[in-house]
XYZ file of C-alpha atoms in Angstrom:
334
model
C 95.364 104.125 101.523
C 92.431 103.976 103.913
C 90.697 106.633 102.208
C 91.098 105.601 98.651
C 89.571 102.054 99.926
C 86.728 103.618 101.244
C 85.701 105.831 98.695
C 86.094 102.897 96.016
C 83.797 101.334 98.711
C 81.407 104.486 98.259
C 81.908 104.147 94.828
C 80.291 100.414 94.288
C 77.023 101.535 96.859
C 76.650 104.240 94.568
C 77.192 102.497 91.000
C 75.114 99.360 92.429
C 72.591 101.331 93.467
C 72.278 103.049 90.232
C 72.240 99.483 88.933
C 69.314 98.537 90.914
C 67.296 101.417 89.710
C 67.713 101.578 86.253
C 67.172 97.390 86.376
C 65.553 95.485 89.145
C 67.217 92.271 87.814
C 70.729 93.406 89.036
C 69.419 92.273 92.812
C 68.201 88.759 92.208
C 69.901 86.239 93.858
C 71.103 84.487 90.218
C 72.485 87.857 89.129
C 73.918 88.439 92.280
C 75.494 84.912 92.871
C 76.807 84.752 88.977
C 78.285 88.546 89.921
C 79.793 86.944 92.605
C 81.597 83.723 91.036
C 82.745 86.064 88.273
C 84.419 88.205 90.751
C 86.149 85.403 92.494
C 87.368 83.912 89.187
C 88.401 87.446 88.194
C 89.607 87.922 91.520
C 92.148 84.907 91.866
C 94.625 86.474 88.852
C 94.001 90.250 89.622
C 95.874 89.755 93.117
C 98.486 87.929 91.702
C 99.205 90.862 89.848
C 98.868 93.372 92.426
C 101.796 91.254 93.875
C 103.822 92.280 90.853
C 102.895 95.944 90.357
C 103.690 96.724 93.685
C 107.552 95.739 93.052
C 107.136 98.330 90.174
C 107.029 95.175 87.290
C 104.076 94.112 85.354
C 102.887 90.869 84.475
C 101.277 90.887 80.688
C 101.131 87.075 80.206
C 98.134 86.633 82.704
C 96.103 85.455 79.637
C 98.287 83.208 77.704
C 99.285 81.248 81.149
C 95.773 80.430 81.723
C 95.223 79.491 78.299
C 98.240 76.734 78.178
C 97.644 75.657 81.594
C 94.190 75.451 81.685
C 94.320 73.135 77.922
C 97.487 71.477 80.150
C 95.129 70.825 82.621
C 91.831 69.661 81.051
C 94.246 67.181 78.947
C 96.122 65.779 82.109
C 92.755 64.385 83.522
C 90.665 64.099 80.509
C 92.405 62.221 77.876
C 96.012 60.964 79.741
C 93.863 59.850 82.848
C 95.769 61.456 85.577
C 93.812 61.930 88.886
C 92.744 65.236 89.145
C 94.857 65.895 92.187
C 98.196 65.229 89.994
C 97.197 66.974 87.291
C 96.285 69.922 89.502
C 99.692 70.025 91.326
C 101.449 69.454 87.978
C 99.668 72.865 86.495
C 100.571 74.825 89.685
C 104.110 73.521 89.289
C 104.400 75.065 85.352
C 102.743 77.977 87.149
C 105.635 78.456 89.536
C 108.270 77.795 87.348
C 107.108 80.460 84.437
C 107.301 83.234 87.503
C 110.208 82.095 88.209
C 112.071 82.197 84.437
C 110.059 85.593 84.210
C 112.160 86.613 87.874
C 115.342 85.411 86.632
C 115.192 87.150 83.403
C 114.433 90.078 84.934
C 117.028 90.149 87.190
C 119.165 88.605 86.192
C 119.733 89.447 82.661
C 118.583 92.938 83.592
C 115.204 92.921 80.559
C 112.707 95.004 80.849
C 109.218 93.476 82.855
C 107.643 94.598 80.220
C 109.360 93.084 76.941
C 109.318 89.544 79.246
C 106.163 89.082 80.201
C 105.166 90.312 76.406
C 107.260 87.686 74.922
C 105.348 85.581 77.490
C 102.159 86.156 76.068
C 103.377 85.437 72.996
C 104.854 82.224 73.927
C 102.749 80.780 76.030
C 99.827 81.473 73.882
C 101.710 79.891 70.161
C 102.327 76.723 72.445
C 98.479 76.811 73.987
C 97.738 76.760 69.949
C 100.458 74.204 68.880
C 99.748 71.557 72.445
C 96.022 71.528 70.777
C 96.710 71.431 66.865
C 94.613 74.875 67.216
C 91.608 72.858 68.386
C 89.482 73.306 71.194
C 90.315 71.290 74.246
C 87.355 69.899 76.536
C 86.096 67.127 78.028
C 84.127 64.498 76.675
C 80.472 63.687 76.652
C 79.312 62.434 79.855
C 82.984 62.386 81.511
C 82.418 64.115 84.709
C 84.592 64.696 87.680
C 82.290 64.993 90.590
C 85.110 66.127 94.163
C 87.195 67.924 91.543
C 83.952 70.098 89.788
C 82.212 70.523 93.305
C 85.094 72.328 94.418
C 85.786 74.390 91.716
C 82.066 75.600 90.055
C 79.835 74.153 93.405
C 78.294 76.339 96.043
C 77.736 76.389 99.760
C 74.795 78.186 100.821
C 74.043 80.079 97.262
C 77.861 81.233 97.668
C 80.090 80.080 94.491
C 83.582 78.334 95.828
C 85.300 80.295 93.423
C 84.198 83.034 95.542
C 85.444 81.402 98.762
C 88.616 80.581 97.003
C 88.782 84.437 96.322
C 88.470 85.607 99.786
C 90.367 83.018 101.566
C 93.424 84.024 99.246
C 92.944 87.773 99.574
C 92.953 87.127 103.497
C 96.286 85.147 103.702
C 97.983 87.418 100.851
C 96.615 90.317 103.078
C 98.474 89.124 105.656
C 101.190 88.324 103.840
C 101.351 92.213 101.946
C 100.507 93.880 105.509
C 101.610 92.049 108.341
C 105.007 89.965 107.196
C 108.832 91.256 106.697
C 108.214 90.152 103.251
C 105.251 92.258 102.373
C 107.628 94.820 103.809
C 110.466 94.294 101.175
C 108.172 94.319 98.868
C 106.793 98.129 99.139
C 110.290 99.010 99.920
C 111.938 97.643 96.472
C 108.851 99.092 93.964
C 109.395 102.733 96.232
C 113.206 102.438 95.204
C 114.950 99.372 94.567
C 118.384 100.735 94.453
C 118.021 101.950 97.731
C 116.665 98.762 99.049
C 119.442 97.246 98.182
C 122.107 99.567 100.079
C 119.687 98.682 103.196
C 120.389 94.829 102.885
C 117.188 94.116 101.208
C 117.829 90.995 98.606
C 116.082 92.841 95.775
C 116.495 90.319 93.549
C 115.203 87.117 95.795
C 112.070 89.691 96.396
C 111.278 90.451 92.501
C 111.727 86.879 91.561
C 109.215 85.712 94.784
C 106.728 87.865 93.623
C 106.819 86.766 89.776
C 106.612 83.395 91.154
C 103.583 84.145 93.680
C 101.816 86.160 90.402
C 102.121 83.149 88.131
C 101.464 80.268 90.926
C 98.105 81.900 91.440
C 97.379 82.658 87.874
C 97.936 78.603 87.628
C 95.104 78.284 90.073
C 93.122 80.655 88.196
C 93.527 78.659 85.001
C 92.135 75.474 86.584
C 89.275 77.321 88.107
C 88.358 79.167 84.786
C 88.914 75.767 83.220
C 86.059 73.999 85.177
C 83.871 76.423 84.584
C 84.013 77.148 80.838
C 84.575 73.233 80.335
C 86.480 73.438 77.204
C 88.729 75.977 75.889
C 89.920 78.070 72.580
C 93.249 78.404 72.799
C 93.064 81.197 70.497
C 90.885 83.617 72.170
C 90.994 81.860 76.031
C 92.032 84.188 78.479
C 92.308 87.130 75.846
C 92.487 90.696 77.904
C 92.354 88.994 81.430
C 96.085 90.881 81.905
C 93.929 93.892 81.215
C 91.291 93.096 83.612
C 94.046 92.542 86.873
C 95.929 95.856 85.724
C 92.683 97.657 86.195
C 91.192 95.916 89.116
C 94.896 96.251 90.588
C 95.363 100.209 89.485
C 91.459 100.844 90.016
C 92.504 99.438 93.544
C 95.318 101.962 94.258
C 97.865 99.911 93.019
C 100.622 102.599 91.485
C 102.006 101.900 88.504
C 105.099 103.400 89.474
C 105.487 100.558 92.522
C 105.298 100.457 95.968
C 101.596 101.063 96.782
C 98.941 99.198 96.806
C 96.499 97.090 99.735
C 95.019 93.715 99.011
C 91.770 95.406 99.896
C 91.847 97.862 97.609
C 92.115 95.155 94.893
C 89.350 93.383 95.750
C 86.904 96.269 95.772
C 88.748 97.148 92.253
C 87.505 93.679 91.151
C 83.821 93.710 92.050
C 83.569 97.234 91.188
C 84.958 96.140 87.463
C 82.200 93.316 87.304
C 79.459 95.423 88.471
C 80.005 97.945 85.957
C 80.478 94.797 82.998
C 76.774 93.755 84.752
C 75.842 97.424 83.799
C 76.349 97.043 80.420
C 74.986 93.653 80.046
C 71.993 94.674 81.778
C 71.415 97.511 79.529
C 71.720 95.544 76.465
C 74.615 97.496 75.389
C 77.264 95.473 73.277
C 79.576 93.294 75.174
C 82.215 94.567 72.966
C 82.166 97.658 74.962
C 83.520 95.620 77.946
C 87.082 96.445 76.746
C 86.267 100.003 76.576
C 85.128 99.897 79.897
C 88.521 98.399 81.338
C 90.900 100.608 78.798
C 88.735 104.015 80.696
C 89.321 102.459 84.766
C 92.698 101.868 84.107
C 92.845 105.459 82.578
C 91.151 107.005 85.092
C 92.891 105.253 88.216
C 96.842 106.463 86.263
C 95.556 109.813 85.942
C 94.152 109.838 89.564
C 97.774 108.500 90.602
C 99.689 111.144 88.980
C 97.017 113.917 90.544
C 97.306 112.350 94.004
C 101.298 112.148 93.887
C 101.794 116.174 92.314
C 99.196 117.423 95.678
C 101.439 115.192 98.003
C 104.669 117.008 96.019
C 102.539 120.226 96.515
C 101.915 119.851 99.922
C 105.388 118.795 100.638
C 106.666 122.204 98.791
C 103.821 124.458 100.867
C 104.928 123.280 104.020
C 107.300 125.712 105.789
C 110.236 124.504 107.196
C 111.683 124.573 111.089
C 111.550 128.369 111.781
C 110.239 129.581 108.780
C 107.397 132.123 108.911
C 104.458 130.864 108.107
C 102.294 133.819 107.020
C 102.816 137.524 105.739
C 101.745 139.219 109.677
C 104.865 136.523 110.764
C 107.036 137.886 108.324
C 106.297 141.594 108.317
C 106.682 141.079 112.632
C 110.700 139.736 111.576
């Protein structure tokens, strides 16, 4: 896993450099410090999901959740007059509780992550349209929430808190992956669940924790995202973000197939994704190519999974056994 992490690390040098050359602008502080907020907005969701893939499930209502919460949110403080501090646990409690119908449902009744979280999206995104009337939901003129916006879209020292927010959470859910019985569990249900299980693992309390951790994040997301686009489409909010943490996540060595992945690995996946959408906006080509951009990584990173997993299956197969002769001289000399 080391190696993959560095050469993704290689990998941004050399695509940021190329950056740099071809346009000048991609090293001014503005460019660099909006790259930066982007990737900790970005960021926030894509480890939540890394959380998921690793148990070998997928979590393809990223979008829709921060859609409804974030309209939740901006309406709990903007028009019903919570404080934001209510209406910020409130959102984080939905946020919880959709991972953890999505973890029941998947364990329980034995569906498919896939057909859940895709009836998620749909869900979550017809309420988002229906909690609105299909109208946009933002905050009035001149309403401003100073503590709440200073947190969320302020920066210390030219650094965006969003940012901050991104690397504090990918150092605690490091520790949590890489260092904690849980984190454990969880690499050893995606590798094989049913054998998990026989080992006294409590594969379902595991699958449902990380749904739960996936969309308890993604809540945070939406509030942060919220802030900073200050009103929101329910329509088209938060369209292809599950797209953009499946790539950052598989683009960050993240299998598919379950049971790898580092929280490293997905945040060099993340800024790697935003410096190459900086590429294209610095080149003037059309934004619409963004999607193309994120459809080829997580292309790429699936087919460089199932290369590196058939030379590990090779190597496996090529190495001789206890005893066994290990060249033509050995065998001609039995």
């Amino acid at each position: 896993m080391f190696k993959k992490d560095l050469g993704l690390f290689l990998l941004i040098l050399v695509v940021g450099a190329a950056v740099a050359i071809i346009n000048p602008r991609f090293l001014s502080p503005i460019n660099l410090s909006n790259t930066a907020n982007l990737v900790g907005l970005f960021g926030l969701f894509s480890l939540a999901q890394a959380f998921v893939i690793i148990t070998g499930g997928i979590e393809l209502s990223v979008g829709s959740i921060i859609a409804l919460l974030g309209v939740i949110f901006i309406d709990l403080i903007a028009n019903v007059g919570l404080p934001w501090t209510l209406g910020l646990a409130i959102v984080i409690a939905l946020g919880l509780l959709m991972g953890a119908v999505h973890g029941f449902l998947i364990t329980r009744m034995r569906l498919q992550p896939f057909v859940v979280t895709l009836c998620g999206l749909l869900i979550y995104r017809g309420v988002a349209r229906y909690y609105t009337e299909d109208a946009t939901a933002g905050f009035a003129f001149g309403q401003s929430f100073p503590t709440l916006e200073w947190l969320t879209t302020g920066r210390t020292e030219g650094i965006p808190h969003s940012m901050i927010a991104f690397v504090i959470a990918a150092l605690i859910l490091a520790v949590v992956l890489h260092r904690s019985i849980f984190g454990r569990y969880l690499f050893a249900v995606g590798k094989n669940e049913e054998a998990a299980r026989y080992s006294g693992i409590r594969t379902r309390r595991i699958i449902v924790s990380a749904y739960v951790l996936c969309c308890g994040l993604t809540a945070l997301a939406a509030v942060f995202i919220a802030m900073y686009t200050r009103s929101i489409s329910p329509a088209s909010h938060g369209n292809f973000y599950e797209l953009y943490a499946i790539a950052a996540a598989v683009l960050g060595g993240c299998s598919l197939r379950g049971g790898e992945g580092s929280i490293l690995g997905v945040v060099l996946g993340t800024i790697l994704l935003q410096v190459l959408q900086n590429l294209v906006n610095l080149l003037g080509i059309p934004s619409s190519l963004n999607f193309a951009v994120m459809g080829g990584v997580i292309l790429i990173g699936v087919l460089a999974d199932q290369q590196l997993v058939r030379y590990r299956q090779w190597r496996r197969s090529a190495k001789p056994a206890p005893g066994q002769a290990t060249s033509a001289i050995e065998r001609a000399a039995e």
